[in-house]
Amino acid sequence: MSNTIYDQYEAVIGLEVHAQLSTKSKAYAADSAGFGDDPNTNISVITLGHPGTLPMVNNVVINFAVKMGLATNCEIRLINEYARKNYFYADLPKGYQITQDTTPICTKGFLDVKLKDGSIKHIGITRIHMEEDAGKSIHDQDMYDSLIDLNRAGVPLIEIVSEPDIRSAEEAGAYLTEIRKLVRYLDICDGNMEEGSMRCDANISVRKKGDQILGNRCEVKNLNSIRNVQRAIEFEVIRQIDVIEAGGHIDQNTLNYDAVSGTTSVLRSKEMANDYRYFPEPDLPPVILTESYIEEVKHNMPALPDELFKKFINEFNLSEYDAHNILEQKEIALYYIEITNHTTNYKGAANWLMGAVKSYLNEAAVDIADFPLKPAQIAELVSIVDEGKINITTANQQLFPALLKDNTKTALSLATELNLIISTSNDDVLAFIHEAMAKYPEKVAEYKAGKKSLTGLFMGEVMKLAKGKLDPKEANKLLAQELER
Amino acid sequence: MKKYHSLAEVRSDISEGKTTVSALVDYYLGRIGTNAHLNAFIEVYTEEAKARALVIDEKIRSGNAGKLAGMVVSIKDMICYKNHKVSASSKILEGFESLFSSTVVERMLAEDAIIIGRCNCDEFAMGASNETSTYGLVKNYDNNDLASGGSSGGSAVSVQADMCLASLGTDTGGSVRQPASFCGVVGLKPTYGRVSRWGIIAYASSFDQVGPITHSVADAALLLEVIAGEDGHDSTASKELVPHYSESLTLNQKPRIAYLSEAVHGQGIDPEVKEMMLSQIKKLQNDGFVVEEVNFPLLKYAVPTYYVITTAEASSNLSRYDGVHFGYRSKNATDLESTYKKSRSEGFGEEVKRRIMLGTFVLSAGYYDAYYAKAQKVRRLIRDTSLELLSNYDLLILPTAPTTAFAHGEKTTDPVVMYLADIFTVQASLAGLPAISIPAATHSNGMSIGLQIIGKHFKEQEMLNFANFIEQKQ
């Protein structure tokens, strides 16, 4: 296993991620950038590229790009020039895309991503630049014609280009997961790869371990999920090694990934590559940013997963495992933070969220956004358990489901209504203890002879007799006292 | 009806009851009819102009008319006017109607101008003789065998032949100034960024400016103050405030003037054009102006630099005419690629294709640095050197063109010969400076000779004041 020919090679992978920005209007025009409208309804004369039209920069795009740059430890460029990338296609009405070429807004960043074995992988980010999307060509809805929807034409994108620092499918997956998490936390892109609002192209090459020179790379397109990026990398690395081992060489091609077969095929060769003839966009003067603008953006950034992770560990004393799980999904994390605004039992809040709440979400197949209870209600559950008003098992198994059905009530009032509140006095508890001891006199003798593990048996009996409405800690104390007597 | 030379004359006659806007429109429509052979107009908005004239006569009577009330203008077929056809005089835009109005049209209409029609021009403003138009050449009114100049040839002739009072042209490398010079009228190219390009069909975006063609400097000043200024649709339009140019066209102090030695003593300049320059210099010096000779050795690089950059921009700007979304689509096309190739091959004329190919070449991988990048550096040098000259002098004077109007077909066989006709106009275009051409002499061949005045960035006022002074002295 450890000595196959494949182990003599290493993969060198760089990823280009296109993130469609969730701005209200397009990158260079005022028409809506919304998703899901009827085809060809958000198409002003600018989007259509009519004669005499001119682009105007949407400043929100710059704000979003700067945010992403700051989140990925980039340097932010102050003088931002635009460029034209020229090519002909039916869904590109102007015949060129307005993008950035030699002066990307963000450069020289990095992300540190955590791998399964707990190690940290440092992945450089070469650049992030702003550009506009093309329209959508639909080839499978009409028998004879291709259909064009220009609603997407001009919708803003940022392209995040990594250094070729990635060495495996796992690292690529971790990097993409992190990028997706960031765009969601920053609220600049919905990160949905299946719908194409986040797209990834992978540049893949292989070389013998220890070699300094890079092998010829192939660019794989049409990767519509993180899983498919990983599968494509796994397939492509083996394919390239096989070609080299068979004495062949890798052609620098653009490949298409077929998710059904899990294989790649040539989309176009290097000879067929477009000469995009980039040149400075004469219709847009450079956008000049100031240090104070960047400071302001930084100041208004939401908390990011990294920062929250540290806070959860250091201030909230959560385990790394819990912190990681909570942060995996932005909405869950925000819900959790909202709970912690109402309670200081952070661990208790985390347990409720990752336990009862998550299993409800899974079973009901709903998002946290549609969860019927407010974070304050979860905090109340934590509190009444902490205050000994209800025991945790009762809260979990009886009060929580009842509250879900009747979410207008407070946890305490519903618990009272359902008679779940621990009303038992010490005298009552003692009575239950005595009843239990009377039931098993021989076990009492065994306990006294030293078999302390029998506590559980007695506690179980006491809980049963009390129908759960007692404070287990208090009961435990009394039980020990009576048994020792 | 008498020939009016300025809106002031028109307004004065209207207020004295000697004429009305309606009468004026009828007169111009008549002139357009009798001069149809000049081929200056592609389309005449007869009914619209008549209807609007009635409205504006009423506005004048009730005393709430705009600045341009009584001004009948034509527009070059590069300027979008909502629900009107616009074609850049190209087959590729056959039948295309604009869905919106250019900022310049909106501003003129808001001041009660009447747009009487759409003028012929070189295809996509690429030409210096109005011979590349799909609608055919435009004849010079003063001598029908000679060129109108270009690319705003139709616009210049529409004013020259008294078919309207003024016209809006576009000037990329001299396309307003040179035909104005050939036709004996005034042609103004504003500072780059002075006038919004929204709704102007792009030829070369970093050069294109709309400019008025008029009989008088006063009308050019008036039109400029109406059309100029900041525009939310064009981020290259300057926020610099627009002075009321027309209100103070007097010289308060004598500007310091330089003339380019290369543009007087250089080769290929008609002796009478040179004579015009020498006599202007002499007259000005006699009037106490400082007029000094300076060298501008970079002038010989201006035309090649201009053609590299403008064709590069044009190759990209004209990509949208692809037969897919609007305009001409070849009937012989069978798939996407042949739609592109056939529509563009059939829809564009020779000169436009030449420039698209040249522009595509200079931007291509492996040639970019040798051509486009180098041309950008030379452009910067020409700009910097021009600005340096203008830090020592207030204005530069030079001929608008090395010759008077040339004959039809005289320069069409060799594109380079045609390109060199732009030698004196491209400097201001490359440097983004304002420039104006005014008639300064008449050649023994009967044709007008234009004098070009170049000003400082956004100092159109000083330039106009001086142009007005020269005009008044003649």
GROMACS .gro file of N, CA, C and O in nm, chain A residues 116-215:
model
  400
  116LYS      N    1  -0.802   1.701   0.866
  116LYS     CA    2  -0.862   1.600   0.953
  116LYS      C    3  -0.770   1.556   1.066
  116LYS      O    4  -0.813   1.531   1.177
  117ASP      N    5  -0.639   1.548   1.035
  117ASP     CA    6  -0.547   1.500   1.139
  117ASP      C    7  -0.511   1.610   1.239
  117ASP      O    8  -0.423   1.593   1.321
  118GLY      N    9  -0.580   1.724   1.227
  118GLY     CA   10  -0.557   1.832   1.322
  118GLY      C   11  -0.447   1.928   1.280
  118GLY      O   12  -0.431   2.034   1.340
  119SER      N   13  -0.374   1.894   1.174
  119SER     CA   14  -0.265   1.983   1.132
  119SER      C   15  -0.323   2.104   1.056
  119SER      O   16  -0.436   2.101   1.008
  120ILE      N   17  -0.243   2.207   1.049
  120ILE     CA   18  -0.284   2.331   0.982
  120ILE      C   19  -0.213   2.340   0.848
  120ILE      O   20  -0.091   2.323   0.842
  121LYS      N   21  -0.288   2.369   0.742
  121LYS     CA   22  -0.227   2.385   0.610
  121LYS      C   23  -0.236   2.532   0.570
  121LYS      O   24  -0.343   2.593   0.573
  122HIS      N   25  -0.120   2.586   0.532
  122HIS     CA   26  -0.113   2.726   0.491
  122HIS      C   27  -0.128   2.733   0.339
  122HIS      O   28  -0.048   2.676   0.266
  123ILE      N   29  -0.231   2.802   0.293
  123ILE     CA   30  -0.254   2.811   0.148
  123ILE      C   31  -0.253   2.959   0.107
  123ILE      O   32  -0.333   3.039   0.156
  124GLY      N   33  -0.162   2.992   0.017
  124GLY     CA   34  -0.149   3.130  -0.026
  124GLY      C   35  -0.261   3.170  -0.120
  124GLY      O   36  -0.313   3.087  -0.196
  125ILE      N   37  -0.299   3.297  -0.114
  125ILE     CA   38  -0.398   3.350  -0.209
  125ILE      C   39  -0.326   3.453  -0.295
  125ILE      O   40  -0.276   3.554  -0.245
  126THR      N   41  -0.315   3.423  -0.422
  126THR     CA   42  -0.242   3.509  -0.514
  126THR      C   43  -0.312   3.643  -0.531
  126THR      O   44  -0.251   3.748  -0.522
  127ARG      N   45  -0.442   3.635  -0.558
  127ARG     CA   46  -0.514   3.757  -0.590
  127ARG      C   47  -0.665   3.737  -0.579
  127ARG      O   48  -0.715   3.625  -0.590
  128ILE      N   49  -0.733   3.847  -0.558
  128ILE     CA   50  -0.880   3.849  -0.570
  128ILE      C   51  -0.910   3.967  -0.661
  128ILE      O   52  -0.860   4.077  -0.637
  129HIS      N   53  -0.982   3.944  -0.767
  129HIS     CA   54  -1.020   4.058  -0.850
  129HIS      C   55  -1.170   4.060  -0.877
  129HIS      O   56  -1.239   3.962  -0.860
  130MET      N   57  -1.217   4.177  -0.919
  130MET     CA   58  -1.360   4.199  -0.944
  130MET      C   59  -1.387   4.182  -1.093
  130MET      O   60  -1.307   4.225  -1.175
  131GLU      N   61  -1.498   4.120  -1.126
  131GLU     CA   62  -1.539   4.114  -1.265
  131GLU      C   63  -1.689   4.097  -1.276
  131GLU      O   64  -1.760   4.096  -1.176
  132GLU      N   65  -1.736   4.086  -1.399
  132GLU     CA   66  -1.881   4.070  -1.419
  132GLU      C   67  -1.906   3.934  -1.482
  132GLU      O   68  -1.825   3.883  -1.558
  133ASP      N   69  -2.022   3.879  -1.451
  133ASP     CA   70  -2.060   3.749  -1.505
  133ASP      C   71  -2.112   3.766  -1.648
  133ASP      O   72  -2.150   3.875  -1.689
  134ALA      N   73  -2.111   3.658  -1.722
  134ALA     CA   74  -2.176   3.656  -1.853
  134ALA      C   75  -2.321   3.611  -1.833
  134ALA      O   76  -2.359   3.575  -1.721
  135GLY      N   77  -2.398   3.613  -1.940
  135GLY     CA   78  -2.534   3.561  -1.930
  135GLY      C   79  -2.531   3.409  -1.926
  135GLY      O   80  -2.425   3.348  -1.914
  136LYS      N   81  -2.649   3.350  -1.934
  136LYS     CA   82  -2.656   3.205  -1.926
  136LYS      C   83  -2.700   3.149  -2.061
  136LYS      O   84  -2.801   3.194  -2.116
  137SER      N   85  -2.625   3.054  -2.112
  137SER     CA   86  -2.665   2.986  -2.235
  137SER      C   87  -2.732   2.856  -2.196
  137SER      O   88  -2.678   2.780  -2.116
  138ILE      N   89  -2.847   2.832  -2.251
  138ILE     CA   90  -2.920   2.709  -2.217
  138ILE      C   91  -2.933   2.627  -2.345
  138ILE      O   92  -2.994   2.669  -2.442
  139HIS      N   93  -2.867   2.510  -2.344
  139HIS     CA   94  -2.860   2.431  -2.467
  139HIS      C   95  -2.956   2.313  -2.467
  139HIS      O   96  -2.965   2.242  -2.565
  140ASP      N   97  -3.026   2.291  -2.356
  140ASP     CA   98  -3.103   2.166  -2.349
  140ASP      C   99  -3.253   2.187  -2.331
  140ASP      O  100  -3.325   2.097  -2.291
  141GLN      N  101  -3.301   2.308  -2.362
  141GLN     CA  102  -3.445   2.329  -2.344
  141GLN      C  103  -3.521   2.336  -2.474
  141GLN      O  104  -3.642   2.324  -2.477
  142ASP      N  105  -3.447   2.360  -2.582
  142ASP     CA  106  -3.512   2.371  -2.711
  142ASP      C  107  -3.440   2.276  -2.806
  142ASP      O  108  -3.318   2.262  -2.801
  143MET      N  109  -3.518   2.213  -2.891
  143MET     CA  110  -3.461   2.111  -2.979
  143MET      C  111  -3.360   2.168  -3.077
  143MET      O  112  -3.262   2.104  -3.111
  144TYR      N  113  -3.387   2.288  -3.127
  144TYR     CA  114  -3.307   2.339  -3.238
  144TYR      C  115  -3.215   2.454  -3.196
  144TYR      O  116  -3.108   2.472  -3.252
  145ASP      N  117  -3.260   2.535  -3.102
  145ASP     CA  118  -3.187   2.657  -3.071
  145ASP      C  119  -3.129   2.655  -2.930
  145ASP      O  120  -3.183   2.590  -2.841
  146SER      N  121  -3.020   2.727  -2.915
  146SER     CA  122  -2.972   2.756  -2.780
  146SER      C  123  -3.048   2.877  -2.731
  146SER      O  124  -3.077   2.968  -2.808
  147LEU      N  125  -3.080   2.879  -2.603
  147LEU     CA  126  -3.152   2.993  -2.546
  147LEU      C  127  -3.055   3.073  -2.460
  147LEU      O  128  -2.965   3.018  -2.398
  148ILE      N  129  -3.076   3.206  -2.459
  148ILE     CA  130  -2.987   3.293  -2.383
  148ILE      C  131  -3.069   3.371  -2.281
  148ILE      O  132  -3.170   3.432  -2.316
  149ASP      N  133  -3.025   3.366  -2.156
  149ASP     CA  134  -3.087   3.449  -2.052
  149ASP      C  135  -2.980   3.548  -2.005
  149ASP      O  136  -2.877   3.508  -1.953
  150LEU      N  137  -3.009   3.675  -2.025
  150LEU     CA  138  -2.908   3.777  -1.993
  150LEU      C  139  -2.928   3.838  -1.854
  150LEU      O  140  -2.861   3.934  -1.820
  151ASN      N  141  -3.020   3.783  -1.774
  151ASN     CA  142  -3.035   3.836  -1.638
  151ASN      C  143  -2.903   3.833  -1.563
  151ASN      O  144  -2.873   3.921  -1.485
  152ARG      N  145  -2.825   3.725  -1.584
  152ARG     CA  146  -2.699   3.710  -1.510
  152ARG      C  147  -2.587   3.796  -1.569
  152ARG      O  148  -2.485   3.819  -1.503
  153ALA      N  149  -2.604   3.841  -1.693
  153ALA     CA  150  -2.498   3.921  -1.756
  153ALA      C  151  -2.476   4.049  -1.676
  153ALA      O  152  -2.569   4.126  -1.656
  154GLY      N  153  -2.354   4.069  -1.631
  154GLY     CA  154  -2.323   4.189  -1.556
  154GLY      C  155  -2.336   4.174  -1.406
  154GLY      O  156  -2.308   4.268  -1.331
  155VAL      N  157  -2.380   4.057  -1.359
  155VAL     CA  158  -2.386   4.035  -1.214
  155VAL      C  159  -2.242   4.028  -1.163
  155VAL      O  160  -2.155   3.969  -1.226
  156PRO      N  161  -2.214   4.094  -1.050
  156PRO     CA  162  -2.074   4.101  -1.006
  156PRO      C  163  -2.021   3.969  -0.952
  156PRO      O  164  -2.093   3.893  -0.887
  157LEU      N  165  -1.894   3.947  -0.978
  157LEU     CA  166  -1.822   3.831  -0.926
  157LEU      C  167  -1.692   3.879  -0.864
  157LEU      O  168  -1.639   3.982  -0.902
  158ILE      N  169  -1.642   3.800  -0.769
  158ILE     CA  170  -1.499   3.813  -0.738
  158ILE      C  171  -1.436   3.679  -0.772
  158ILE      O  172  -1.499   3.574  -0.757
  159GLU      N  173  -1.315   3.687  -0.823
  159GLU     CA  174  -1.242   3.563  -0.850
  159GLU      C  175  -1.127   3.555  -0.751
  159GLU      O  176  -1.046   3.646  -0.740
  160ILE      N  177  -1.126   3.443  -0.677
  160ILE     CA  178  -1.025   3.424  -0.574
  160ILE      C  179  -0.928   3.318  -0.626
  160ILE      O  180  -0.968   3.204  -0.649
  161VAL      N  181  -0.804   3.358  -0.647
  161VAL     CA  182  -0.707   3.267  -0.708
  161VAL      C  183  -0.606   3.224  -0.602
  161VAL      O  184  -0.538   3.308  -0.542
  162SER      N  185  -0.594   3.093  -0.580
  162SER     CA  186  -0.499   3.046  -0.479
  162SER      C  187  -0.363   3.023  -0.543
  162SER      O  188  -0.350   3.008  -0.664
  163GLU      N  189  -0.262   3.021  -0.460
  163GLU     CA  190  -0.130   2.976  -0.504
  163GLU      C  191  -0.138   2.825  -0.528
  163GLU      O  192  -0.227   2.758  -0.473
  164PRO      N  193  -0.045   2.768  -0.604
  164PRO     CA  194  -0.049   2.622  -0.623
  164PRO      C  195   0.007   2.550  -0.500
  164PRO      O  196   0.101   2.471  -0.509
  165ASP      N  197  -0.053   2.579  -0.387
  165ASP     CA  198  -0.003   2.526  -0.259
  165ASP      C  199  -0.075   2.398  -0.217
  165ASP      O  200  -0.038   2.335  -0.119
  166ILE      N  201  -0.181   2.365  -0.288
  166ILE     CA  202  -0.266   2.254  -0.245
  166ILE      C  203  -0.207   2.123  -0.298
  166ILE      O  204  -0.165   2.115  -0.414
  167ARG      N  205  -0.202   2.022  -0.211
  167ARG     CA  206  -0.134   1.897  -0.246
  167ARG      C  207  -0.228   1.776  -0.253
  167ARG      O  208  -0.184   1.668  -0.289
  168SER      N  209  -0.354   1.795  -0.214
  168SER     CA  210  -0.443   1.678  -0.214
  168SER      C  211  -0.588   1.721  -0.224
  168SER      O  212  -0.621   1.839  -0.204
  169ALA      N  213  -0.671   1.625  -0.253
  169ALA     CA  214  -0.815   1.650  -0.258
  169ALA      C  215  -0.865   1.697  -0.122
  169ALA      O  216  -0.950   1.785  -0.113
  170GLU      N  217  -0.810   1.639  -0.017
  170GLU     CA  218  -0.855   1.678   0.117
  170GLU      C  219  -0.825   1.826   0.143
  170GLU      O  220  -0.909   1.900   0.192
  171GLU      N  221  -0.702   1.867   0.107
  171GLU     CA  222  -0.667   2.008   0.128
  171GLU      C  223  -0.755   2.100   0.044
  171GLU      O  224  -0.797   2.207   0.090
  172ALA      N  225  -0.783   2.058  -0.078
  172ALA     CA  226  -0.871   2.139  -0.165
  172ALA      C  227  -1.008   2.152  -0.101
  172ALA      O  228  -1.067   2.261  -0.099
  173GLY      N  229  -1.059   2.041  -0.046
  173GLY     CA  230  -1.190   2.043   0.017
  173GLY      C  231  -1.191   2.135   0.138
  173GLY      O  232  -1.283   2.215   0.157
  174ALA      N  233  -1.085   2.128   0.218
  174ALA     CA  234  -1.078   2.212   0.338
  174ALA      C  235  -1.071   2.360   0.300
  174ALA      O  236  -1.135   2.445   0.361
  175TYR      N  237  -0.993   2.388   0.194
  175TYR     CA  238  -0.979   2.527   0.148
  175TYR      C  239  -1.113   2.581   0.097
  175TYR      O  240  -1.156   2.689   0.135
  176LEU      N  241  -1.180   2.501   0.015
  176LEU     CA  242  -1.308   2.546  -0.041
  176LEU      C  243  -1.413   2.563   0.068
  176LEU      O  244  -1.493   2.657   0.064
  177THR      N  245  -1.412   2.471   0.164
  177THR     CA  246  -1.507   2.481   0.275
  177THR      C  247  -1.484   2.612   0.350
  177THR      O  248  -1.579   2.682   0.387
  178GLU      N  249  -1.358   2.644   0.369
  178GLU     CA  250  -1.323   2.767   0.441
  178GLU      C  251  -1.365   2.890   0.360
  178GLU      O  252  -1.421   2.985   0.415
  179ILE      N  253  -1.338   2.889   0.230
  179ILE     CA  254  -1.378   3.002   0.145
  179ILE      C  255  -1.530   3.019   0.150
  179ILE      O  256  -1.582   3.129   0.165
  180ARG      N  257  -1.599   2.906   0.140
  180ARG     CA  258  -1.745   2.914   0.140
  180ARG      C  259  -1.797   2.968   0.273
  180ARG      O  260  -1.888   3.050   0.279
  181LYS      N  261  -1.733   2.922   0.380
  181LYS     CA  262  -1.772   2.969   0.513
  181LYS      C  263  -1.750   3.121   0.521
  181LYS      O  264  -1.836   3.196   0.569
  182LEU      N  265  -1.637   3.167   0.470
  182LEU     CA  266  -1.606   3.311   0.478
  182LEU      C  267  -1.706   3.395   0.399
  182LEU      O  268  -1.755   3.495   0.449
  183VAL      N  269  -1.735   3.354   0.274
  183VAL     CA  270  -1.828   3.438   0.197
  183VAL      C  271  -1.965   3.440   0.262
  183VAL      O  272  -2.036   3.541   0.256
  184ARG      N  273  -2.000   3.331   0.331
  184ARG     CA  274  -2.130   3.330   0.399
  184ARG      C  275  -2.127   3.415   0.525
  184ARG      O  276  -2.220   3.491   0.550
  185TYR      N  277  -2.022   3.403   0.603
  185TYR     CA  278  -2.012   3.487   0.724
  185TYR      C  279  -2.009   3.635   0.686
  185TYR      O  280  -2.064   3.719   0.755
  186LEU      N  281  -1.941   3.665   0.574
  186LEU     CA  282  -1.930   3.806   0.531
  186LEU      C  283  -2.059   3.853   0.464
  186LEU      O  284  -2.077   3.972   0.439
  187ASP      N  285  -2.147   3.756   0.432
  187ASP     CA  286  -2.272   3.789   0.367
  187ASP      C  287  -2.250   3.856   0.232
  187ASP      O  288  -2.318   3.952   0.196
  188ILE      N  289  -2.153   3.806   0.156
  188ILE     CA  290  -2.126   3.866   0.024
  188ILE      C  291  -2.163   3.771  -0.089
  188ILE      O  292  -2.167   3.809  -0.205
  189CYS      N  293  -2.192   3.645  -0.056
  189CYS     CA  294  -2.225   3.544  -0.158
  189CYS      C  295  -2.293   3.431  -0.084
  189CYS      O  296  -2.257   3.402   0.031
  190ASP      N  297  -2.392   3.365  -0.149
  190ASP     CA  298  -2.459   3.259  -0.074
  190ASP      C  299  -2.380   3.129  -0.074
  190ASP      O  300  -2.416   3.033  -0.006
  191GLY      N  301  -2.273   3.124  -0.152
  191GLY     CA  302  -2.183   3.009  -0.145
  191GLY      C  303  -2.242   2.880  -0.200
  191GLY      O  304  -2.187   2.773  -0.179
  192ASN      N  305  -2.350   2.893  -0.275
  192ASN     CA  306  -2.418   2.773  -0.324
  192ASN      C  307  -2.356   2.724  -0.455
  192ASN      O  308  -2.375   2.782  -0.560
  193MET      N  309  -2.278   2.616  -0.446
  193MET     CA  310  -2.209   2.568  -0.565
  193MET      C  311  -2.303   2.498  -0.662
  193MET      O  312  -2.283   2.504  -0.783
  194GLU      N  313  -2.405   2.431  -0.610
  194GLU     CA  314  -2.498   2.359  -0.698
  194GLU      C  315  -2.571   2.456  -0.790
  194GLU      O  316  -2.595   2.428  -0.906
  195GLU      N  317  -2.607   2.573  -0.738
  195GLU     CA  318  -2.678   2.671  -0.819
  195GLU      C  319  -2.581   2.760  -0.897
  195GLU      O  320  -2.623   2.848  -0.971
  196GLY      N  321  -2.454   2.739  -0.875
  196GLY     CA  322  -2.355   2.812  -0.953
  196GLY      C  323  -2.320   2.949  -0.898
  196GLY      O  324  -2.249   3.025  -0.963
  197SER      N  325  -2.367   2.983  -0.779
  197SER     CA  326  -2.329   3.115  -0.729
  197SER      C  327  -2.187   3.112  -0.671
  197SER      O  328  -2.128   3.215  -0.647
  198MET      N  329  -2.135   2.991  -0.650
  198MET     CA  330  -1.990   2.980  -0.624
  198MET      C  331  -1.940   2.871  -0.720
  198MET      O  332  -1.998   2.764  -0.727
  199ARG      N  333  -1.838   2.904  -0.797
  199ARG     CA  334  -1.789   2.810  -0.897
  199ARG      C  335  -1.638   2.792  -0.880
  199ARG      O  336  -1.570   2.883  -0.835
  200CYS      N  337  -1.591   2.675  -0.915
  200CYS     CA  338  -1.450   2.648  -0.892
  200CYS      C  339  -1.387   2.583  -1.015
  200CYS      O  340  -1.444   2.491  -1.073
  201ASP      N  341  -1.271   2.635  -1.056
  201ASP     CA  342  -1.189   2.568  -1.157
  201ASP      C  343  -1.063   2.523  -1.086
  201ASP      O  344  -1.008   2.597  -1.003
  202ALA      N  345  -1.016   2.401  -1.120
  202ALA     CA  346  -0.897   2.350  -1.052
  202ALA      C  347  -0.784   2.333  -1.152
  202ALA      O  348  -0.801   2.273  -1.258
  203ASN      N  349  -0.668   2.392  -1.120
  203ASN     CA  350  -0.548   2.373  -1.201
  203ASN      C  351  -0.467   2.262  -1.136
  203ASN      O  352  -0.421   2.277  -1.023
  204ILE      N  353  -0.452   2.153  -1.207
  204ILE     CA  354  -0.392   2.034  -1.148
  204ILE      C  355  -0.270   1.990  -1.227
  204ILE      O  356  -0.276   1.979  -1.351
  205SER      N  357  -0.159   1.965  -1.155
  205SER     CA  358  -0.044   1.903  -1.220
  205SER      C  359   0.018   1.806  -1.121
  205SER      O  360  -0.017   1.807  -1.002
  206VAL      N  361   0.105   1.720  -1.169
  206VAL     CA  362   0.176   1.629  -1.079
  206VAL      C  363   0.325   1.638  -1.108
  206VAL      O  364   0.367   1.681  -1.216
  207ARG      N  365   0.404   1.603  -1.010
  207ARG     CA  366   0.549   1.596  -1.031
  207ARG      C  367   0.604   1.493  -0.933
  207ARG      O  368   0.541   1.462  -0.831
  208LYS      N  369   0.723   1.443  -0.963
  208LYS     CA  370   0.789   1.351  -0.872
  208LYS      C  371   0.821   1.426  -0.744
  208LYS      O  372   0.862   1.543  -0.748
  209LYS      N  373   0.800   1.360  -0.632
  209LYS     CA  374   0.833   1.425  -0.504
  209LYS      C  375   0.977   1.471  -0.506
  209LYS      O  376   1.065   1.399  -0.553
  210GLY      N  377   1.000   1.590  -0.457
  210GLY     CA  378   1.136   1.643  -0.454
  210GLY      C  379   1.169   1.729  -0.576
  210GLY      O  380   1.261   1.809  -0.572
  211ASP      N  381   1.094   1.712  -0.684
  211ASP     CA  382   1.118   1.796  -0.802
  211ASP      C  383   1.080   1.940  -0.771
  211ASP      O  384   0.983   1.966  -0.701
  212GLN      N  385   1.156   2.032  -0.829
  212GLN     CA  386   1.124   2.173  -0.809
  212GLN      C  387   1.038   2.228  -0.923
  212GLN      O  388   0.958   2.318  -0.905
  213ILE      N  389   1.060   2.171  -1.041
  213ILE     CA  390   0.989   2.222  -1.159
  213ILE      C  391   0.846   2.169  -1.161
  213ILE      O  392   0.822   2.052  -1.131
  214LEU      N  393   0.754   2.257  -1.196
  214LEU     CA  394   0.613   2.216  -1.203
  214LEU      C  395   0.588   2.137  -1.330
  214LEU      O  396   0.646   2.166  -1.435
  215GLY      N  397   0.499   2.040  -1.320
  215GLY     CA  398   0.457   1.967  -1.439
  215GLY      C  399   0.358   2.051  -1.519
  215GLY      O  400   0.310   2.154  -1.471
   0.00000   0.00000   0.00000
